[in-house]
Coordinates of C-alpha atoms and ligand atoms in Angstrom, one line a residue:
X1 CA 126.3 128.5 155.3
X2 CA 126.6 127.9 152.0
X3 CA 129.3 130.4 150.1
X4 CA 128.3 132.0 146.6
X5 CA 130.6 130.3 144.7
X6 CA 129.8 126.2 146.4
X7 CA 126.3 127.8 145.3
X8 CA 126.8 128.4 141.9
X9 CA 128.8 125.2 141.3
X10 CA 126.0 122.9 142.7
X11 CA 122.9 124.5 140.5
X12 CA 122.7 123.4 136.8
X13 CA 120.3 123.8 133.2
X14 CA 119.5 120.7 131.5
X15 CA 118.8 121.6 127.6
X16 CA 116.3 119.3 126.6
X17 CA 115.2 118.8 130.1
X18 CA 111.9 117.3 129.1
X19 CA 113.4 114.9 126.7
X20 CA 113.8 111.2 128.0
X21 CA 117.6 111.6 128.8
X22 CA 117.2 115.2 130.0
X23 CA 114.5 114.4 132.2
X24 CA 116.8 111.4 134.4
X25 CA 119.5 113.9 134.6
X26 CA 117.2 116.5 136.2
X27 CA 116.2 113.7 138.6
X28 CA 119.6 112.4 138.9
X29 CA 120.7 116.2 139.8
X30 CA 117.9 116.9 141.9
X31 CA 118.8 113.7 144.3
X32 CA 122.7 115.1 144.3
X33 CA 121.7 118.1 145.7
X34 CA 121.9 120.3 142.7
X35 CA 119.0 123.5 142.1
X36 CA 117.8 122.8 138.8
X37 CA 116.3 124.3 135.7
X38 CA 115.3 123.1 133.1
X39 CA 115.1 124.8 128.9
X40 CA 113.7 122.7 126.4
X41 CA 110.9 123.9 123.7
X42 CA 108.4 122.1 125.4
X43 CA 107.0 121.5 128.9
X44 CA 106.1 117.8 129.5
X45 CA 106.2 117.3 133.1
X46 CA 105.5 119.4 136.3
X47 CA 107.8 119.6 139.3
X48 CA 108.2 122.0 142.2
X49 CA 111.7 121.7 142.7
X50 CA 112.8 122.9 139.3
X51 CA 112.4 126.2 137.2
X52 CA 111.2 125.6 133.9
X53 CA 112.3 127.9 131.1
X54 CA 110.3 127.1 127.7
X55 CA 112.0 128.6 124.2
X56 CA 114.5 127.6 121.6
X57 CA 117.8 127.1 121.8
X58 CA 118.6 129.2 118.6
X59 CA 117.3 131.9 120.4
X60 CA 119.8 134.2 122.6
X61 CA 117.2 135.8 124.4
X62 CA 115.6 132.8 125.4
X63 CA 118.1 130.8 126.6
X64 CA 120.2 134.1 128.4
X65 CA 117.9 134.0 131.3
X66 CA 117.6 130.2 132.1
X67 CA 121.5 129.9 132.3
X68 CA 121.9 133.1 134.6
X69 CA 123.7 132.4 137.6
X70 CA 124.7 128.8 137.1
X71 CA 127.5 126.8 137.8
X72 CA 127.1 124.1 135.0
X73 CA 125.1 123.5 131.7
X74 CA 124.3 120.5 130.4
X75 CA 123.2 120.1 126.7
X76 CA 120.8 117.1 125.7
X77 CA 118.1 118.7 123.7
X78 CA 118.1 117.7 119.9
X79 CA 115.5 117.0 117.6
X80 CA 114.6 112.9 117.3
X81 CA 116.7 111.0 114.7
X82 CA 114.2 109.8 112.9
X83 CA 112.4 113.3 111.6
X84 CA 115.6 113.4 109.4
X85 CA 114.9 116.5 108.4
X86 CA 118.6 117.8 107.4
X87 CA 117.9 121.7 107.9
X88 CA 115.9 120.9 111.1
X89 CA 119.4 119.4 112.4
X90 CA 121.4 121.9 111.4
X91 CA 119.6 124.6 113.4
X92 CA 119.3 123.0 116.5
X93 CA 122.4 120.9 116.8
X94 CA 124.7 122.9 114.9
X95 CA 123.8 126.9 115.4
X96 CA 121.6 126.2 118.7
X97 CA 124.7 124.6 120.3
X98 CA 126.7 128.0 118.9
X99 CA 124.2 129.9 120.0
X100 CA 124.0 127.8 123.4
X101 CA 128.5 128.0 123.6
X102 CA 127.9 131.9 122.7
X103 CA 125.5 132.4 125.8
X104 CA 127.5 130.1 128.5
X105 CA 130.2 132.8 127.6
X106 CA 127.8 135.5 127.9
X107 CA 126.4 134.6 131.0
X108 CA 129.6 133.7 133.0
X109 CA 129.0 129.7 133.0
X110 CA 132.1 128.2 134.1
X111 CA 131.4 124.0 132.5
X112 CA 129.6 122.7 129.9
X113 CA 128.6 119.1 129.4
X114 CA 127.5 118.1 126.1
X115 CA 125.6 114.9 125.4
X116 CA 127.1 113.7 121.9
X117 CA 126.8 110.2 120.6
X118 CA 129.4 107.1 120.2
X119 CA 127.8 106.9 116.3
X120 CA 129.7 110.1 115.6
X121 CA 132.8 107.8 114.8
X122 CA 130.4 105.0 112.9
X123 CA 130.3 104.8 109.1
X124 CA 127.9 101.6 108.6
X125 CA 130.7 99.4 108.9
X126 CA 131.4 97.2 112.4
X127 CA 133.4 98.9 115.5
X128 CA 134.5 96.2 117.9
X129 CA 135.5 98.1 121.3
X130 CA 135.9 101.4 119.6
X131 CA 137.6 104.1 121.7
X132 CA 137.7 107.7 121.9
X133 CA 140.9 107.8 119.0
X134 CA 138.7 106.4 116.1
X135 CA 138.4 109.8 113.9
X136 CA 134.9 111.3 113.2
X137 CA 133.1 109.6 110.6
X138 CA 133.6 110.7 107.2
X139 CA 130.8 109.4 105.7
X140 CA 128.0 110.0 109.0
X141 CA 125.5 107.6 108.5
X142 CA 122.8 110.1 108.5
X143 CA 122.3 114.0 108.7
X144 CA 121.8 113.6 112.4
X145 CA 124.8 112.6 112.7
X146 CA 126.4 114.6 110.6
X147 CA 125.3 117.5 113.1
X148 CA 126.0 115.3 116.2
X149 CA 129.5 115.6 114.9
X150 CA 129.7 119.4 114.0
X151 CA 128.1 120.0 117.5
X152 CA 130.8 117.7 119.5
X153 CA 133.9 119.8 117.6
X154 CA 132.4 122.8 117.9
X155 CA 131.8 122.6 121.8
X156 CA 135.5 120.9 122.6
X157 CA 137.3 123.6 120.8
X158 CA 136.2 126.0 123.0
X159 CA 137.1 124.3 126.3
X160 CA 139.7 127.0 128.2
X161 CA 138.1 129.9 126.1
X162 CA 137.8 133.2 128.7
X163 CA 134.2 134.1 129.3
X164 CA 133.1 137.5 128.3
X165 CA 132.2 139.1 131.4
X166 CA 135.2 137.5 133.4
X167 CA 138.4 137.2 130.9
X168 CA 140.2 135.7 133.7
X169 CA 137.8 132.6 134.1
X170 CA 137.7 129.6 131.5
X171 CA 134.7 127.9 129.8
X172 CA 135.5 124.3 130.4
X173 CA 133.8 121.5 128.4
X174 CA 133.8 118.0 128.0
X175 CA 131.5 115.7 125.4
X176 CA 129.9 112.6 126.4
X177 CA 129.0 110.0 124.1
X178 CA 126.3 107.6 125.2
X179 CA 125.3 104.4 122.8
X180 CA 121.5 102.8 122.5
X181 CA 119.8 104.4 125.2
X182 CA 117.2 102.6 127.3
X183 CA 115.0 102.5 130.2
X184 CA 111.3 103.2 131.4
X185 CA 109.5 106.0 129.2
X186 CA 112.2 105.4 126.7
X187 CA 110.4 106.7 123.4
X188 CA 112.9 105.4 120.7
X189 CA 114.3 102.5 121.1
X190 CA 112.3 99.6 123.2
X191 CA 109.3 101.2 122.7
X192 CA 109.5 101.1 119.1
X193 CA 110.5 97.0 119.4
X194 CA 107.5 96.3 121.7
X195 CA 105.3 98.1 118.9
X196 CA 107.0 95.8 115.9
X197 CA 106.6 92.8 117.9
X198 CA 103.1 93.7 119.0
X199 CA 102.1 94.3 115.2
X200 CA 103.5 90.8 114.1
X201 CA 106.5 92.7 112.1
X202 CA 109.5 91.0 114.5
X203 CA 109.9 87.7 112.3
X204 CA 113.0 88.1 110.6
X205 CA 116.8 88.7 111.8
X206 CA 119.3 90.5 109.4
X207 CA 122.4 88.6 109.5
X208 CA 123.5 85.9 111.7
X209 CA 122.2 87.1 114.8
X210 CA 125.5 87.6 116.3
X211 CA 126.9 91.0 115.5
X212 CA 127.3 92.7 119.4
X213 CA 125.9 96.5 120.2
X214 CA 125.7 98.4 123.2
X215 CA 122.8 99.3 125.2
X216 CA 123.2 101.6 127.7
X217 CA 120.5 102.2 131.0
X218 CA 119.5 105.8 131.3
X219 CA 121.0 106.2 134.6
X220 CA 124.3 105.0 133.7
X221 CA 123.8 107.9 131.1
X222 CA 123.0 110.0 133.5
X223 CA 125.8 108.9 135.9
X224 CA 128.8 109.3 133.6
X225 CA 127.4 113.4 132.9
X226 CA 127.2 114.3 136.5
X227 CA 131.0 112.3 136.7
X228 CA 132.5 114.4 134.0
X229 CA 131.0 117.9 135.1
X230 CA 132.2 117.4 138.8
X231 CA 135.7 116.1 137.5
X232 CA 136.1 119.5 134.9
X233 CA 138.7 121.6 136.5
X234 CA 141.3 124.1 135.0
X235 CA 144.4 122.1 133.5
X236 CA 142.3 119.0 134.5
X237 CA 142.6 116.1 132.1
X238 CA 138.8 115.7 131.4
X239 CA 138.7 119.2 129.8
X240 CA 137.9 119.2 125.8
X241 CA 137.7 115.6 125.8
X242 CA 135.2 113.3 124.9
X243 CA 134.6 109.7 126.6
X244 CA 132.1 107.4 125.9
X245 CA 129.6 105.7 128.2
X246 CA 128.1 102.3 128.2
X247 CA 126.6 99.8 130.2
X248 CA 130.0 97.7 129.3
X249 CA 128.0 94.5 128.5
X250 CA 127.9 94.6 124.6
X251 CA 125.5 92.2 123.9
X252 CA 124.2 90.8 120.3
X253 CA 121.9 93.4 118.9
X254 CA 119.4 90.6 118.6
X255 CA 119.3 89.0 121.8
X256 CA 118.3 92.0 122.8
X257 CA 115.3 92.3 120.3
X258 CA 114.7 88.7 121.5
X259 CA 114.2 89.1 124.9
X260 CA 112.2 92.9 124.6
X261 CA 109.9 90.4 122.7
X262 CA 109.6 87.5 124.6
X263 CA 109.9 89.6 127.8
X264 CA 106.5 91.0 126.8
X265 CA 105.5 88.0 125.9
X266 CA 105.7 87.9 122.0
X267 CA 108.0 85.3 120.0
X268 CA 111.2 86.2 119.3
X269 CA 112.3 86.4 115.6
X270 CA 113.3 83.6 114.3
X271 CA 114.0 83.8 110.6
X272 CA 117.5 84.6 109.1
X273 CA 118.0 86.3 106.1
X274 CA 121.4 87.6 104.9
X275 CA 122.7 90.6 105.3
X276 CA 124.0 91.8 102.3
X277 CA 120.9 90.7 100.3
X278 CA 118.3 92.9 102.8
X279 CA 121.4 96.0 102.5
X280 CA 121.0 95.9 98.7
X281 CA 117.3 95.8 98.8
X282 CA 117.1 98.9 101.2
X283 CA 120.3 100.2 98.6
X284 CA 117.6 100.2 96.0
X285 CA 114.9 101.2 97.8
X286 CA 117.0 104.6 98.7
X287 CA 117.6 105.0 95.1
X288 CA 113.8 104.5 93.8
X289 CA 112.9 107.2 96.9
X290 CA 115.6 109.6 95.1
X291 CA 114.7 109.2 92.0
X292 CA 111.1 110.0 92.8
X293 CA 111.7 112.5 95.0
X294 CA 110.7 115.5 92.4
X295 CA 107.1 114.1 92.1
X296 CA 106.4 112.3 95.6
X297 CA 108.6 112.3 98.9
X298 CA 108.4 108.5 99.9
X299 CA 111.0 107.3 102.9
X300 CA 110.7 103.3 102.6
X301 CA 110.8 102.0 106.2
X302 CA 114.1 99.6 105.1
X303 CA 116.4 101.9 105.1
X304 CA 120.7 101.2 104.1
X305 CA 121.2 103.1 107.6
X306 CA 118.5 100.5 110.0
X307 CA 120.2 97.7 107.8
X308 CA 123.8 98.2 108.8
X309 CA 122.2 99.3 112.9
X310 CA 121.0 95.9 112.9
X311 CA 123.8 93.6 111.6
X312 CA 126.8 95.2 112.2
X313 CA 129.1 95.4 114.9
X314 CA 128.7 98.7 117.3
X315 CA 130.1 98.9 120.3
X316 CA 132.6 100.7 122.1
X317 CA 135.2 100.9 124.9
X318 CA 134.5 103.0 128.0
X319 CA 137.9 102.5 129.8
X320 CA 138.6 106.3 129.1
X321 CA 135.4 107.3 131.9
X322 CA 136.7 104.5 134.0
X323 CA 139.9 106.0 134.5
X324 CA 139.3 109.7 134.4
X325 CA 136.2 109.8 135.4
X326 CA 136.0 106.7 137.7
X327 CA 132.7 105.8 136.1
X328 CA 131.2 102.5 136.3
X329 CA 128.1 101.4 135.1
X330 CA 125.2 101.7 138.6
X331 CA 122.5 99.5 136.8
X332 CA 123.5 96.3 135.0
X333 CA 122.5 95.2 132.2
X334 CA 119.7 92.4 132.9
X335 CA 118.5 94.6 136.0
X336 CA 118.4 97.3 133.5
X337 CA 116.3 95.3 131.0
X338 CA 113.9 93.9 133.7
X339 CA 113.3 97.4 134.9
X340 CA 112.4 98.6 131.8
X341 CA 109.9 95.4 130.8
X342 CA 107.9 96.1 133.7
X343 CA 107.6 99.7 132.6
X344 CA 106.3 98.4 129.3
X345 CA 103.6 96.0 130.7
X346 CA 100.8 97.5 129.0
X347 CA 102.3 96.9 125.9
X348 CA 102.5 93.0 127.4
X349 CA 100.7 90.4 124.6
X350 CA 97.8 89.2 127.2
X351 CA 96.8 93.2 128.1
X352 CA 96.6 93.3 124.2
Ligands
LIG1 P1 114.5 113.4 123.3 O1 114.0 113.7 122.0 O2 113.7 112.6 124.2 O3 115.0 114.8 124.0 C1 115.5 115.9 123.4 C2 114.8 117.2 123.9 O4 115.3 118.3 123.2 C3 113.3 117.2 123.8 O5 112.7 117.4 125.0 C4 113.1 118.4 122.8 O6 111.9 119.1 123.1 C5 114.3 119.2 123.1 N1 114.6 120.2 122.0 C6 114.6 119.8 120.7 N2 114.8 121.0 119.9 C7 114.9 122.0 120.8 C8 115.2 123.4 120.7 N3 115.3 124.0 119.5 N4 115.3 124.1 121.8 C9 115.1 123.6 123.0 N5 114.9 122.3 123.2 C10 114.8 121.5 122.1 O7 116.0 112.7 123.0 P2 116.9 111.8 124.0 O8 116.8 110.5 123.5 O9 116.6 112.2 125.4 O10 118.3 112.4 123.6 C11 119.0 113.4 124.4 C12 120.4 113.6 123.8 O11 121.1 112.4 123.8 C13 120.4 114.1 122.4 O12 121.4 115.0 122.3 C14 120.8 112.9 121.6 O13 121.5 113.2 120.4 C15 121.7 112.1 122.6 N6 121.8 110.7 122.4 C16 120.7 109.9 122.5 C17 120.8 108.5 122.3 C18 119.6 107.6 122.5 O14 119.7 106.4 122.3 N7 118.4 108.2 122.8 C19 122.0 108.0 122.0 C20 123.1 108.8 121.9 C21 123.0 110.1 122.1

């Protein structure tokens, strides 16, 4: 028979369990073995096997009783990029994951496993196999960001710190920093290509085409979380770190955005236009949206931040996971892409 404590280490909480990531880890968890439940602010999906706890993060006693009694808490809710709405972000990401460090402590929950981001060292300009070592940005590209990196600090400098009702046991804690998230029911990213390409706006590519990003399959997300929380252990070397997780196969940002397109069955695009020219258009754009802020709040849809996204270089170097963690990516990349193609076929050209 089970003994208490094997108990406690192999049941969990996703935060932001109903979110697209969140949701593959409780799947991911569920098939390991793990008892789950899940927090998030909404419920989006039913399933016997897990306890669903619906509140806010920022709230103590919401969260208190849906991290009672477990061995591990992983932290993946957020609110979406694109809202950038700067106070929104600094709630949630910022005093939710205080609030979130403040219960673990509370409630005697020995790990936490953060999901950060790799853009939290990215400043608009290219990273070519970036590692853990490059510092924080100092300029974030955007107030999401900016939180993503306030959250990651804030959750690493409290690895080893006693928990409250237990002085003698550590809160370990250990940041993972996925890239370009994909996979069936991804919301962001493919989905939002299939729609541009769908509505004729995938003509054009920024740059020459060739500037390499990673893409990362859900799973392999997943993978590298479960990896790090099994491997946190007192004095162990995955403790307060962070390690980044990708599918390894940078690719160019637009072959990617080529073959979402044509893999639905819409042309790829086709026509070049340089990069520095569309960057100072979106520059001005930022500035007219500034300037007439007072009177009307207008975001342009060219934006300086989807302008450097989409012709720089951004990817990064997961050797750190592969030797700590002994992560390797599960899915690659074109069985990745061909899983999630399928998933989109009813956004296919012909079923138009
Ligand atoms: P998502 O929007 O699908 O999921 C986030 C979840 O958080 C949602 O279910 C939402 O309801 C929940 N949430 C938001 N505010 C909350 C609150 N106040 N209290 C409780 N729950 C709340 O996003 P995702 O793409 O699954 O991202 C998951 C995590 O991965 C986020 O931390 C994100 O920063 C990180 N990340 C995502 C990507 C990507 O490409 N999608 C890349 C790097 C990092």
């Amino acid at each position: 028979m089970m003994d208490t404590r094997s108990r406690k280490s192999k049941s969990c909480t996703v935060v932001g369990g109903c979110g697209f990531l969140g949701r593959y880890l409780v799947e991911g968890l569920l098939d390991k073995g793990y008892r789950v439940n899940i927090f998030d602010i909404r419920k989006t999906f039913s399933d016997d096997r897990v306890s669903f706890f619906v509140g806010d993060l920022c709230t103590k006693e919401d969260l208190l009783p849906a991290i009672t009694d477990v061995g591990v808490v992983f932290h993946c809710a957020s609110p979406p990029p694109a809202s950038n709405d700067r106070a929104l972000f600094h709630r949630v990401n910022y005093s939710g994951t205080k609030n979130l460090i403040a219960c673990c402590r509370e409630a005697g929950v020995p790990k936490l496993v953060l999901t950060s981001s790799a853009s939290v060292v990215y400043e608009g300009t290219d990273i070519e196999n970036g590692t853990e070592t490059v510092p924080y940005a100092r300029k974030p590209i955007d107030y999401y960001t900016e939180t993503k990196i306030l959250q990651e600090k804030e959750v690493l400098a409290v690895n080893g710190m006693s928990i409250t009702s237990d002085s003698a046991q550590q809160l370990l804690t250990v940041a993972i920093r996925p890239h370009g998230i994909f996979g069936p029911r991804d919301p962001q990213l493919v989905k939002k290509m299939a729609e541009m390409a769908r509505d004729g706006k995938m003509k054009f590519i920024i740059g020459n085409g060739k500037n390499l990003v990673d893409f990362t399959y859900v799973e392999n997300v997943v993978h590298g979380h479960i990896l790090a929380a099994e491997a946190l252990r007192v004095g162990g070397p995955v403790c307060g770190q962070a390690f980044n997780i990708t599918n390894d196969e940078p690719m160019p940002f637009w072959t990617f955005v080529s073959q979402v397109c044509t893999g639905l069955g819409y042309p790829a695009p086709r026509y070049h236009l340089p990069y520095l020219l569309v960057y100072f258009i979106a520059l001005v754009l930022h500035f007219i949206s500034l300037l007439i802020r007072p009177v009307k709040n207008i975001e342009f849809s060219l934006s300086p931040m989807k302008v450097a996204l989409a012709g720089t270089h951004h990817y990064y170097s997961c050797q750190k996971a592969k030797d700590e963690l002994s992560y390797r990516p599960l899915v690659p990349m074109d069985n990745a892409l061909e899983k999630t193609l399928e998933s989109f076929s009813e956004m296919r050209a012909e079923t138009k």
